[in-house]
Structures are given as C-alpha cells and as structure tokens.
Coordinates of C-alpha atoms and ligand atoms in Angstrom, one line a residue:
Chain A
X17 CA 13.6 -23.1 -12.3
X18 CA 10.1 -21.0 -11.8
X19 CA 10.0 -17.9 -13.4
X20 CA 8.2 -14.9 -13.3
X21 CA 6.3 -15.9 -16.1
X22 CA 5.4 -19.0 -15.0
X23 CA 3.4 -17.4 -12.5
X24 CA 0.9 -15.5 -13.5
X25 CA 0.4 -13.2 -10.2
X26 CA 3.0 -10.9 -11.1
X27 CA 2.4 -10.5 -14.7
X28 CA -1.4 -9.8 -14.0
X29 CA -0.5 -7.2 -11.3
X30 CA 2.1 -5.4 -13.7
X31 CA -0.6 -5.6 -16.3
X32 CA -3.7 -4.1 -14.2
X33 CA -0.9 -1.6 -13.7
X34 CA -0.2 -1.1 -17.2
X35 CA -3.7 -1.0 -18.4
X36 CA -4.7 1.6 -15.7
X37 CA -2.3 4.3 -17.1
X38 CA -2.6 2.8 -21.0
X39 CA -4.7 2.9 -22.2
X40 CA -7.7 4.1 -19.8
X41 CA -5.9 6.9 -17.9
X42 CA -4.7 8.0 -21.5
X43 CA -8.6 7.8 -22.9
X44 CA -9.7 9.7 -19.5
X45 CA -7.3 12.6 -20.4
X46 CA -7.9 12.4 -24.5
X47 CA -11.8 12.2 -23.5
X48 CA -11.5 15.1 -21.3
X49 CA -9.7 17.0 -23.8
X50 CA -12.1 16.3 -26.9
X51 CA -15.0 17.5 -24.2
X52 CA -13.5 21.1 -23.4
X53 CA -14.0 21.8 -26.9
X54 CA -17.7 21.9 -25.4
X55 CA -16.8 26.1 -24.9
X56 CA -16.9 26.3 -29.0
X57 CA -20.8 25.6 -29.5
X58 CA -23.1 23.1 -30.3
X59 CA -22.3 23.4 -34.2
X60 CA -18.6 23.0 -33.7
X61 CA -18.6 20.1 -30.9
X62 CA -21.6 18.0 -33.1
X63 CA -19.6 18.5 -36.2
X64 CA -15.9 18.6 -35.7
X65 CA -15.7 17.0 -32.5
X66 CA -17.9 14.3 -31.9
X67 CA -18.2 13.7 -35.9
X68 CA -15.0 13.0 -36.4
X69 CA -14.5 10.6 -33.7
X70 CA -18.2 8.8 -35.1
X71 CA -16.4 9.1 -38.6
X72 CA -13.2 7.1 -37.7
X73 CA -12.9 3.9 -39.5
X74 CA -13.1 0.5 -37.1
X75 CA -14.4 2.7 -34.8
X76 CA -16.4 0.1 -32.9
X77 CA -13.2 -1.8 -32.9
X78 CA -11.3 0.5 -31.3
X79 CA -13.8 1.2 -28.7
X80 CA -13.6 -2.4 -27.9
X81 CA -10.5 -3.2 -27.9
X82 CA -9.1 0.3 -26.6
X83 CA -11.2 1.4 -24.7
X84 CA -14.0 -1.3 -23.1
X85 CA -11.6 -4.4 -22.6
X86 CA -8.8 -2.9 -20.7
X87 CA -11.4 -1.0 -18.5
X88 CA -13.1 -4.0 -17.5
X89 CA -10.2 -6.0 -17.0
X90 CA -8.4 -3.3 -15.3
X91 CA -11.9 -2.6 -12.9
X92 CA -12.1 -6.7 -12.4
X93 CA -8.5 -7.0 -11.4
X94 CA -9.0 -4.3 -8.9
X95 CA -12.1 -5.6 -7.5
X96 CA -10.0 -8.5 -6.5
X97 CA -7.1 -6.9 -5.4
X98 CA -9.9 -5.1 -2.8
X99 CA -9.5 -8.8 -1.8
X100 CA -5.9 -8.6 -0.1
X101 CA -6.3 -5.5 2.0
X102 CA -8.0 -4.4 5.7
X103 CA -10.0 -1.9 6.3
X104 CA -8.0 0.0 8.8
X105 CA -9.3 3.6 8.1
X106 CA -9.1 4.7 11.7
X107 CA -5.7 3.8 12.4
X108 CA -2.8 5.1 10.9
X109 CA -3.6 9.0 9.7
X110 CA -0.6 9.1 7.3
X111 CA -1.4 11.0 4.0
X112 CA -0.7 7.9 1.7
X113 CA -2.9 5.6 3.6
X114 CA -5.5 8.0 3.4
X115 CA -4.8 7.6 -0.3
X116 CA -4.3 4.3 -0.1
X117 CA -7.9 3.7 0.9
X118 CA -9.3 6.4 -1.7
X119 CA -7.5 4.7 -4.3
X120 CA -10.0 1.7 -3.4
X121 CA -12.7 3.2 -2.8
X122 CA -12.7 5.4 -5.7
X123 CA -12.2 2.5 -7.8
X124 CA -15.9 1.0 -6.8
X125 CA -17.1 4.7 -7.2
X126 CA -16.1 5.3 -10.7
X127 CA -17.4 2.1 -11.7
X128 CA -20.7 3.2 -10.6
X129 CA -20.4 6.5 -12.0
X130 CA -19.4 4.8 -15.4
X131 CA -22.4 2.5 -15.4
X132 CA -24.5 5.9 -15.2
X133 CA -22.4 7.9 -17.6
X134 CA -22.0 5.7 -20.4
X135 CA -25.2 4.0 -20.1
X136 CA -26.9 7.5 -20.7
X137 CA -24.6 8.5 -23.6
X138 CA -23.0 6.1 -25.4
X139 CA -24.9 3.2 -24.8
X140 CA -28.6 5.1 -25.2
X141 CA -27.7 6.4 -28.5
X142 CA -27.4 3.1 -30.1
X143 CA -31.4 2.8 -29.6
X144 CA -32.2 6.7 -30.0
X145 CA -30.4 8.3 -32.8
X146 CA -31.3 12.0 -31.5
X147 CA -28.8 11.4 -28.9
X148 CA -26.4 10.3 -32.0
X149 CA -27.3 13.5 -33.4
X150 CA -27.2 16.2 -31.3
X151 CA -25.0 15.1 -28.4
X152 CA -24.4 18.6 -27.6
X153 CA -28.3 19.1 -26.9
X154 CA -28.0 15.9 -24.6
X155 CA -25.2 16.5 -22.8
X156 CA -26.9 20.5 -22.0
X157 CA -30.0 19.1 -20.9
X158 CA -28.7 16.5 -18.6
X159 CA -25.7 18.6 -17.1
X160 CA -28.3 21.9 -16.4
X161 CA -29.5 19.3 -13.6
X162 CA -27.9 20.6 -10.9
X163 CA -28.2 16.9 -9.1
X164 CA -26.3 15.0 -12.3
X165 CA -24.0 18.1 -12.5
X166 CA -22.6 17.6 -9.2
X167 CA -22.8 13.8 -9.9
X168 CA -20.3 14.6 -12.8
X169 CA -18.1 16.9 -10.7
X170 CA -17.7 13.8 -8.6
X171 CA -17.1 11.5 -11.2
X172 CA -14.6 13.6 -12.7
X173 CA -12.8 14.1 -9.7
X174 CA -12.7 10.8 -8.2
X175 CA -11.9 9.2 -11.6
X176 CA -9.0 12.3 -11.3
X177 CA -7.6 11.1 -8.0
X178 CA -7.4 7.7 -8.9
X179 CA -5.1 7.9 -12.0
X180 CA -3.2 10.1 -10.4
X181 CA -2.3 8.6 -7.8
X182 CA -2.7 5.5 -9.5
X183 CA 0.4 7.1 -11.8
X184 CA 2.2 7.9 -8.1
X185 CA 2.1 4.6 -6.7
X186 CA 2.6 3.0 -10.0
X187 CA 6.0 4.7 -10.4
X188 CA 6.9 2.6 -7.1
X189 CA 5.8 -0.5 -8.3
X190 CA 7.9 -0.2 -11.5
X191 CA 10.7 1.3 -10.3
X192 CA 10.9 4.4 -11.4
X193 CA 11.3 6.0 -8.2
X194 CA 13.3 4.5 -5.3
X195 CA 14.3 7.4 -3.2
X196 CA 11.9 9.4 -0.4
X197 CA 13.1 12.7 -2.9
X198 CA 12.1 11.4 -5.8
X199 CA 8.9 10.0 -4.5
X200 CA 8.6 13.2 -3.2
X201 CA 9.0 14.9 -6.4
X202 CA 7.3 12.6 -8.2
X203 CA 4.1 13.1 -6.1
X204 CA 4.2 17.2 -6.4
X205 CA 3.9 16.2 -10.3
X206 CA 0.8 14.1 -9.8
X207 CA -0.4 16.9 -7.4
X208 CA 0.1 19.6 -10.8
X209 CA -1.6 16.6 -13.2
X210 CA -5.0 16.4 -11.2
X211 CA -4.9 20.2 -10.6
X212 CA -4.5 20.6 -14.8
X213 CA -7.3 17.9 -15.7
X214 CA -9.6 18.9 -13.1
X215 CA -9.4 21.7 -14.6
X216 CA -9.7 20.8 -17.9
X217 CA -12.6 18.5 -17.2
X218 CA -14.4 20.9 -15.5
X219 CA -14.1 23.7 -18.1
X220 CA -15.7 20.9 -20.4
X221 CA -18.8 20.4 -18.6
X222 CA -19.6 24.1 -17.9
X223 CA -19.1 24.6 -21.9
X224 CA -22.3 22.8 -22.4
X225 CA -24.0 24.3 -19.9
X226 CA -23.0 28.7 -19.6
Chain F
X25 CA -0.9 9.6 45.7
X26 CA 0.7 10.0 42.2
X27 CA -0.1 7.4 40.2
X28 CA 0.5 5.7 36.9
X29 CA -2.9 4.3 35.2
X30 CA -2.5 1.0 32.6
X31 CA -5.2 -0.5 30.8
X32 CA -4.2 -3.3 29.2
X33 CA -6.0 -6.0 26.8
X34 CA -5.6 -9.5 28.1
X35 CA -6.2 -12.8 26.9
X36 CA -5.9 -16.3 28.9
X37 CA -4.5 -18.9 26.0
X38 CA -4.8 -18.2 22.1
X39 CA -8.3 -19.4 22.1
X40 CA -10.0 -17.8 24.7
X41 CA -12.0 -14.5 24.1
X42 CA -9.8 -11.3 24.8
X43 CA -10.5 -8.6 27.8
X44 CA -9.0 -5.6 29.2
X45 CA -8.0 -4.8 32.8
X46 CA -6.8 -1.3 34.7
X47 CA -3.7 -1.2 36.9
X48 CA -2.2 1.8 38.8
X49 CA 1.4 1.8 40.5
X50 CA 2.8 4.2 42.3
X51 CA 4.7 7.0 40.4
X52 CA 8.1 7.5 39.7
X53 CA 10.1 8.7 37.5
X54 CA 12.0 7.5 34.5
X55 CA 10.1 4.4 34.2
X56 CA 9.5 2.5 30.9
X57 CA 7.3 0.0 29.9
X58 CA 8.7 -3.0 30.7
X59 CA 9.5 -1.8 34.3
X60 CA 6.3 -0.9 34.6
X61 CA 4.9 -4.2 33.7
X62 CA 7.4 -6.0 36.1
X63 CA 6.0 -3.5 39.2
X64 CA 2.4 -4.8 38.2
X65 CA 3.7 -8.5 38.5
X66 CA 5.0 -8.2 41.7
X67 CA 1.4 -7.1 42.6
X68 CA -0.9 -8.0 40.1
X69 CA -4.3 -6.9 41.7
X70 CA -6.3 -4.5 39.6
X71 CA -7.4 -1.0 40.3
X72 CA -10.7 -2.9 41.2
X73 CA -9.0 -4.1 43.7
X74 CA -9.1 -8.0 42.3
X75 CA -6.1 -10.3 42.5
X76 CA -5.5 -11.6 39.2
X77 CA -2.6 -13.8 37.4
X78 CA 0.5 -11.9 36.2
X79 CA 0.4 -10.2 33.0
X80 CA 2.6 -12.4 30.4
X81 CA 5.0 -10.7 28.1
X82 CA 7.9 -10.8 26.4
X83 CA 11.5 -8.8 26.7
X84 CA 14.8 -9.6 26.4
X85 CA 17.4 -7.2 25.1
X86 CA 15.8 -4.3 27.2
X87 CA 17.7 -2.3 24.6
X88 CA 15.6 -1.9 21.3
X89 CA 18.0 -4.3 19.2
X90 CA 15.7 -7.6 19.7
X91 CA 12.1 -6.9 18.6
X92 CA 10.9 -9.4 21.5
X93 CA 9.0 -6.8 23.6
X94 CA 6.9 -5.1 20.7
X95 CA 3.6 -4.6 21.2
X96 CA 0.9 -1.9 20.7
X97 CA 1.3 1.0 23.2
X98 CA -1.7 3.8 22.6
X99 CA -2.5 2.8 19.7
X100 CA 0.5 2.6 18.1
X101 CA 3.5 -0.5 17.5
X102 CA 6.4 0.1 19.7
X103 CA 9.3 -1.6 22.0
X104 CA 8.1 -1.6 25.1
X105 CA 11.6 -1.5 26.3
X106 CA 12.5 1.8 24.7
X107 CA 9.0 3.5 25.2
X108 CA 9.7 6.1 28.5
X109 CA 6.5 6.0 30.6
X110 CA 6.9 9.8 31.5
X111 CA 6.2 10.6 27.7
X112 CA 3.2 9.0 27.2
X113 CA -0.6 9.8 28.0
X114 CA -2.3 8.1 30.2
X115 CA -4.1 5.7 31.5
X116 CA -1.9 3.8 29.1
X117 CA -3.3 1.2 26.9
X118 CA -1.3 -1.8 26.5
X119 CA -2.3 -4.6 23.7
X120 CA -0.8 -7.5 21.6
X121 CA 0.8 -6.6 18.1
X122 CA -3.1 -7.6 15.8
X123 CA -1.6 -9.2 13.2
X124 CA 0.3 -12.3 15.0
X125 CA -1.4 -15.1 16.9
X126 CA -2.0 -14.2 20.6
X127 CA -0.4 -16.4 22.6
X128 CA -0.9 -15.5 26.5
X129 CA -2.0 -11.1 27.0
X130 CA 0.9 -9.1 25.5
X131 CA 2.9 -12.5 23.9
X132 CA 2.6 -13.0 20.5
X133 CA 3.8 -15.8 18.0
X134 CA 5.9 -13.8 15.2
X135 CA 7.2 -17.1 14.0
X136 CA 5.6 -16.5 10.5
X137 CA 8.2 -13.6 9.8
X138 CA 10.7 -16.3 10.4
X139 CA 8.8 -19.2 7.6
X140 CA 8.5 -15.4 5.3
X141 CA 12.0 -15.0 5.6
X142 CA 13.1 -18.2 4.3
X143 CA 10.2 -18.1 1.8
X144 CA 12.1 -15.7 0.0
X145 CA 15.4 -17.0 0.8
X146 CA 16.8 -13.9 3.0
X147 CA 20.1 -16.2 4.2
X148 CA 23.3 -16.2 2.4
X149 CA 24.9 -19.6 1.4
X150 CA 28.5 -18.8 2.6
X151 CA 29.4 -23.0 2.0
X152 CA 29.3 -25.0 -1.4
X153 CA 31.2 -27.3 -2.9
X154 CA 33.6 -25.4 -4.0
X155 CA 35.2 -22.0 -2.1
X156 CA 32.7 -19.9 -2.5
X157 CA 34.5 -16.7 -2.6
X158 CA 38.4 -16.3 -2.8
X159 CA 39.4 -14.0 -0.1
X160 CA 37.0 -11.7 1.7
X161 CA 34.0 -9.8 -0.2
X162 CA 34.4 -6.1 -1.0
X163 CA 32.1 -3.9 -0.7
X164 CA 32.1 0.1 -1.6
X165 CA 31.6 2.2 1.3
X166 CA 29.0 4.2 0.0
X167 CA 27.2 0.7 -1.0
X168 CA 28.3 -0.9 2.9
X169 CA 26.7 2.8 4.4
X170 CA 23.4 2.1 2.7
X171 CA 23.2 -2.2 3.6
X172 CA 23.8 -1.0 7.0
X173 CA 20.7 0.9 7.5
X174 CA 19.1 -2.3 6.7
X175 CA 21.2 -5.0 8.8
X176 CA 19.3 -3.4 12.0
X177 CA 16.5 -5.0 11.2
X178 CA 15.2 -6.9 14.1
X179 CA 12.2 -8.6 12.8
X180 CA 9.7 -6.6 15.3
X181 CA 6.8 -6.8 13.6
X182 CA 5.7 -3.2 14.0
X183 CA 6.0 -2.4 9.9
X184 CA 3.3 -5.6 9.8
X185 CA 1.7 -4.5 12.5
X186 CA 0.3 -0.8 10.5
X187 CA 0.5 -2.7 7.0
X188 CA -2.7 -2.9 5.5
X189 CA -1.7 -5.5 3.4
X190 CA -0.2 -7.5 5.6
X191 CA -2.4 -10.1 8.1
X192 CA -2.9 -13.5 9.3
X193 CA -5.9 -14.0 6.3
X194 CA -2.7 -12.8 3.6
X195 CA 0.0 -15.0 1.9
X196 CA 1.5 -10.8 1.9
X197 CA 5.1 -11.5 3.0
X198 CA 5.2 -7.8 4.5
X199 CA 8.0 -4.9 4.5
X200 CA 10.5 -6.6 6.7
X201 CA 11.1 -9.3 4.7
X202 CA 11.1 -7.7 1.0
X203 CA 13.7 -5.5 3.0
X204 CA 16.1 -8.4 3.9
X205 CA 15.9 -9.4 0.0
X206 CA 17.0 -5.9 -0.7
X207 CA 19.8 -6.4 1.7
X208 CA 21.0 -9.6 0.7
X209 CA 21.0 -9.2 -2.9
X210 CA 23.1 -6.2 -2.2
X211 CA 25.4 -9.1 -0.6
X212 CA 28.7 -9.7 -3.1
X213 CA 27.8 -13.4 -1.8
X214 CA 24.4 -13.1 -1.7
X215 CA 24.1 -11.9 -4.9
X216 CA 24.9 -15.3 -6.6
X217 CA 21.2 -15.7 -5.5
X218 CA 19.5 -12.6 -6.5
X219 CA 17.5 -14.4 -9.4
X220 CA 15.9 -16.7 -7.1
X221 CA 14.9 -14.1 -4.6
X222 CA 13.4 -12.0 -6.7
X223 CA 11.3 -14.6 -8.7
X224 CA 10.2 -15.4 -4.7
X225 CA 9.4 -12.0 -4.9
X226 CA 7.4 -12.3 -7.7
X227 CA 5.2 -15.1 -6.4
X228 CA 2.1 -14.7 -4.4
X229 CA 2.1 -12.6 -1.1
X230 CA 5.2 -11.0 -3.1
X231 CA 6.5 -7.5 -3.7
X232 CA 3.2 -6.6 -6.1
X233 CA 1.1 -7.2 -3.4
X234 CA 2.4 -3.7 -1.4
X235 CA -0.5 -1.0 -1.6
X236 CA 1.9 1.6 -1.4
X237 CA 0.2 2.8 2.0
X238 CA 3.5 3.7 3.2
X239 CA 2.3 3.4 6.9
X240 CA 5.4 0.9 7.2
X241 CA 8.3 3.5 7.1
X242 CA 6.4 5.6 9.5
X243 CA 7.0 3.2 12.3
X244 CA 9.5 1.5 11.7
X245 CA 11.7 1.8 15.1
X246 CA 15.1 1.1 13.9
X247 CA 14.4 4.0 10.6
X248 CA 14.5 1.4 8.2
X249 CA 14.1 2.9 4.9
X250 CA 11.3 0.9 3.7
X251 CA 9.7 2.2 0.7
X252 CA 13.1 2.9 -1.0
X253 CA 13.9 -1.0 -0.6
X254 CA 10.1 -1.7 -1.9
X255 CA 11.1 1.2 -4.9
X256 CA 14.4 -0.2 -5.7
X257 CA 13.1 -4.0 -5.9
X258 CA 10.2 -3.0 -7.9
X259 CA 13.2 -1.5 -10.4
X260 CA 14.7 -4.7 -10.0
X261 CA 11.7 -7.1 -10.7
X262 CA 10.5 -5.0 -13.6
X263 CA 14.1 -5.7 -15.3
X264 CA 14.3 -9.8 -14.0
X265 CA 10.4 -9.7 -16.0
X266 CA 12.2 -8.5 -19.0
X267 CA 14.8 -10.6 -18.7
X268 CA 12.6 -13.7 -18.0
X269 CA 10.2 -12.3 -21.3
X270 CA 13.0 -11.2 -23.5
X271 CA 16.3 -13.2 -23.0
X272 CA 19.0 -12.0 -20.6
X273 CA 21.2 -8.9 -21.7
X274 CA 24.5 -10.2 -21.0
Ligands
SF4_314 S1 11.7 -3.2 9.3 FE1 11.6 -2.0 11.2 S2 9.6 -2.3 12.0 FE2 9.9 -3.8 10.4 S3 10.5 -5.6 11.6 FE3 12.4 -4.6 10.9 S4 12.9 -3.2 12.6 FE4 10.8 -3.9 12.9
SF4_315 S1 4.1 0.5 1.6 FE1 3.5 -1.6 1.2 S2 4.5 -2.7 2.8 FE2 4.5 -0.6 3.5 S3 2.7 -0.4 4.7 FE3 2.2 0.1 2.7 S4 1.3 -1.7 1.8 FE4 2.5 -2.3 3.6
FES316 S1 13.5 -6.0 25.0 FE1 14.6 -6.2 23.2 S2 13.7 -4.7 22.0 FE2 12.7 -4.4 23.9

C-alpha cells in the first residue's frame, strides 16, 4: 500500500510547516529579544550581548545548521508553493484571504528584506572587523537613516505578520484547531503575539537610535 | 415600463472566445433566476434590439438540493434557482462558475469533482465477500447530528469556485471533496477505509495543498462547515503520518 511516506508531498509541506515555526519563527523572536537589550548602551549590548553570542562554541555551526538551512529551505519551499495558488485579490474580501495573500506576499518581501539586512550585518563583518567590533556603532549609524529605519519597521513587521499568521494557519494544518471557536480563539492569540513582538522589535531598534 | 436589466457573459462552444450581452424583461415580482432566464428564452433579442440564440443553462431541482444551476451571479457563486431577483442589484451580471470548463454561456462541465471524488475514494463499500456488517451500523446522535451537516453536500462547485487553491491548472482536489472524506470516514462502514482515504489525502492536490483562505466556508450554500472538516482531517493526517513514521499504537 502507498503511504504517506512514500510520497514525499506531504512530508515536505508538514516540514516547510515545521521549519517556519522551528526553528526560524523561534530565532525571529530569540533575535528580537537579544536586540531590545539595544536600550542598555553600546558597552553592554557589544559586550554581554552580542559577545556572548560571538563567544559560543560551534557557533558557525549553529548558524548554519539552525539558522541558514532551515530558512532557505523553508523560503524555497514557499516560493514553490506560490506555484499552486491564483491571484484573486479582487474577489473575495474575507479577512483570511486578505491574509492569505499577505502571507505570500510577505514571504517574497522578507526575503528581500533579509538579503539587505544580513548582507549589511552579518555578512559585511566577516570582511570588515569594525562592524565585528562595534556592532552597536553600526547598527546606530545605519538605523538614524530615516529611509533604512522605515525599511526596518517594515521588515520587522511583515516578517511579524507572516509567522503569526503562519502560527494561525499552521494550527489548521496540524490539527490543533478544528472548531470555528477555537480558530477563533486561536487567532485572538496570534493577534496578542504580533502586538507583543512588534513591540518588542521596535523597542530594539529605537534603543540604538534615542 | 419597469424593467429588469441582465448582463450576462456568453460563450458559443468551449472554444470560442467569450462575450457578454444585455437583456431586459418586463418586471414582476418574485422572480428568480432561473425564471428569469426562461422569460429571456422565450424572447431572446437583446436590449439592442438583436435576435440572438437562447441563453444555455443548466437547472434541474429548482430547489437548491442539486448544484446543477450554480453559476456566478454579481460576482459571487450561487444557485440560480434559490437566488430571488427582487434582492439583487441590477443590471444583473450573469457568468459561468471560472474554474470548470465552459461548455455552451452559463453550462459548465463539473465532471472533475466527480474523478476528485473517487480520487480520494468518497463511496462506501457496502458489499464484500463476506457480510460486511452484522445488523445495521450505529451511530451516536450527537456523531449522526454532525455527518448530517455534511451529507447536504451537493457537489455545486461554488467552495471551488472562491478557492484560491483550487483551478483547472491544480491537481488541488478542493473543499467539497476533502469534506466527503471527512464524512465517510465518520461512516461505521466507511471507516474500514479511513487509512486509504487519508493517505489519498496525503498525495498531491491533497489536504496540505489548502491555503487556509477560508473563502470556501463563506459561500458555501448548503452551510457546510468547511474548515472544521479541513481542521479535523489535518488532526487526523498528522496522527496517520505518525503512525505511518512510527508504527501503529494499537
Ligand atoms: S461544500 Fe457547499 S459549496 Fe461546496 S460543493 Fe458542497 S454544497 Fe457546494
Ligand atoms: S480554506 Fe482551503 S479549501 Fe477553503 S478556500 Fe481556502 S484554500 Fe480553499
Ligand atoms: S436547480 Fe437544483 S440547485 Fe438550482
């Protein structure tokens, strides 16, 4: 008899799924947390912060394997997935289609956005160690910008949206909630979760900045 | 004169380029849709004043139980049966359910519901070579009160119709059908199947290729509770996944 794990369609979908909440919607909210310790000062957030993280033994491992991999294969997945829908913004006004399509089009956004953002941070400070060094000072000079601030706002926010409701529609797929009252409930809690990262992510980027 | 205005999207055979055409009949009251189609077939001229072939379409129950009259009324999937005339704006625009093959103006072929429906075996086997079940199947009412709300499916269309997963260009079996798995899983017969209708399930055009859009369960004529059926087999493919990974339980 085929089985489910024969085929590979279903185990690659449930995995894209997996991957989007673990681990990169986990990093997103760890990352956004290490970054609102921005509000303690240049010394502290150099030191503590950001040199602990650059102390961590395997480091480059873990940013492989953790972090890079199951982005890019959750971001690939999803660019293929675009394949299987239609554009039918106009029609149907119902609040999850409208969601439906941000989910996808906030997916090629952030990708974007990531390209930018981790090309200017992590990536750059393999070749210039002052980056390395003072990431503090970097981070201030490019987030006073008030073009590249706004750019981040929208990152953040977009990147926001999509794990959330990423995490809504996700708890459909799985299972988790079957009932309109419990996807009801379930998508009041998602509301609360991008209310408490945005603002967390936001009270990281003004700390380098006021 | 009080009048009642149609515009409606036509289209000569399946290959021919579509166009649309305006009609106006005489008011009256307490008409619906598919009367109003059969006043403008006794006099199909245009509001042009052009004498053109009948508009084709389909009805048959004139009741809302068989699905055969659906098609897109102002923009949004309906029975043209059910849909009162006097509640609608106007001029009223008529076309063909999008995601089915045109077959003549407002006819379309739904037939692929039918091939989607046996693609993921939604029958029961009631025969077999030996008697299948000893004395009639029970069933809890609370369970029988639930598998009702789906038994009135009548494979319309309209759930495909605002899907935006589901099209002619998608293997995406669409709501209806992972609906009638639901349903006949819930089956104390059906049920002897279950295994094989959700690894169909699992396959291509499956259950994992819903967006979660929802759009479905907002149109839905017959209140179909969609998304709790696409909820409740997602529960029930993430448990046949372990069970196909990791051994049965029982
Ligand atoms: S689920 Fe509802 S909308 Fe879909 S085919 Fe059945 S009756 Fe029609
Ligand atoms: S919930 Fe799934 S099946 Fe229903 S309209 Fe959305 S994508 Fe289609
Ligand atoms: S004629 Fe049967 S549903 Fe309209």
């Amino acid at each position: 008899m085929q089985t489910s794990i024969h085929n590979t369609h279903f185990l690659l979908r449930r995995l894209h799924s997996l991957l989007g909440l673990l681990p990169v919607g986990g990093f997103l909210i760890f990352h956004l947390w290490e970054n609102s310790q921005s509000r303690f000062g240049p010394a502290h957030y150099n030191e503590q912060v950001v040199g602990w993280l650059q102390g961590l033994n395997y480091l480059t491992l873990l940013e492989i394997f953790v972090i890079a991999l199951p982005l890019l294969l959750h971001a690939g997945y999803g660019l293929l997935i675009l394949r299987s829908g239609h554009n039918e913004w106009r029609r149907n006004p119902w609040l999850h289609h409208r969601l439906y399509l941000l989910q996808r089009i906030s997916g090629i956004a952030i990708l974007l956005f990531l390209l930018f953002h981790v090309g200017w941070t992590r990536i750059w400070g393999i070749w210039e160690p002052a980056v390395k060094a003072d990431l503090f000072g970097h981070m201030q000079s490019i987030l006073s910008q008030p073009p590249i601030f706004l750019l981040y706002l929208l990152g953040l926010l977009l990147s926001l949206i999509h794990l959330c409701n990423g995490l809504w529609t996700m708890a459909i797929s799985w299972g988790l909630t079957t009932s309109v009252q419990a996807q009801r409930r379930w998508f009041l809690f998602c509301i609360a979760l991008f209310v408490l990262l945005s603002a967390m992510g936001l009270h990281g980027m003004l700390g380098f900045i006021l | 004169m009080k009048t009642i205005q149609f515009q409606i999207r036509r289209q000569d055979d399946p290959y021919s380029p579509p166009y649309w055409e305006s009609f106006s009949i005489p008011f009256r009251k307490g008409h619906n849709v598919v009367s109003a189609l059969m006043v403008i077939r006794e006099n199909p001229v245009t509001r042009e004043g052009r004498r053109v072939d009948p508009v084709a379409w389909e009805f048959n129950c004139m009741e809302e139980v068989c699905g055969a009259c659906s098609m897109v009324i102002n923009g949004l999937p309906r029975q043209a049966c059910s849909t009162l005339v006097d509640n609608l704006d106007q001029p009223i625009r008529l076309e063909p359910l999008s995601k089915f093959p045109v077959i003549r103006d407002l006819m379309v072929d739904r037939s692929r519901i039918f091939t989607d429906l046996k693609r993921v075996r939604a029958w029961i086997e009631i025969d077999g070579a030996w008697n299948i079940h000893r004395g009639a199947p029970r069933v809890s009412p609370e369970a029988w009160k639930e598998n009702y709300l789906y038994s009135r499916c009548m494979s319309c269309g309209c759930c495909m119709e605002v899907c935006p997963q589901y099209g002619e260009d998608q293997t995406f079996v669409g709501p209806a059908t992972l609906a009638a798995v639901r349903l006949m899983n819930a089956h104390p017969t059906g049920s002897y199947h279950k295994t094989q209708r959700l690894h169909a399930i699992m396959a291509e055009g499956g259950l994992s290729d819903c967006g979660n859009a929802q759009n479905c369960v907002r149109v839905c004529p017959k209140q179909i509770p969609l998304t709790t059926a696409i909820g409740e087999l997602g529960r029930e493919v993430t448990l046949q996944m372990l069970r196909d990974l990791f051994g049965k339980s029982e």
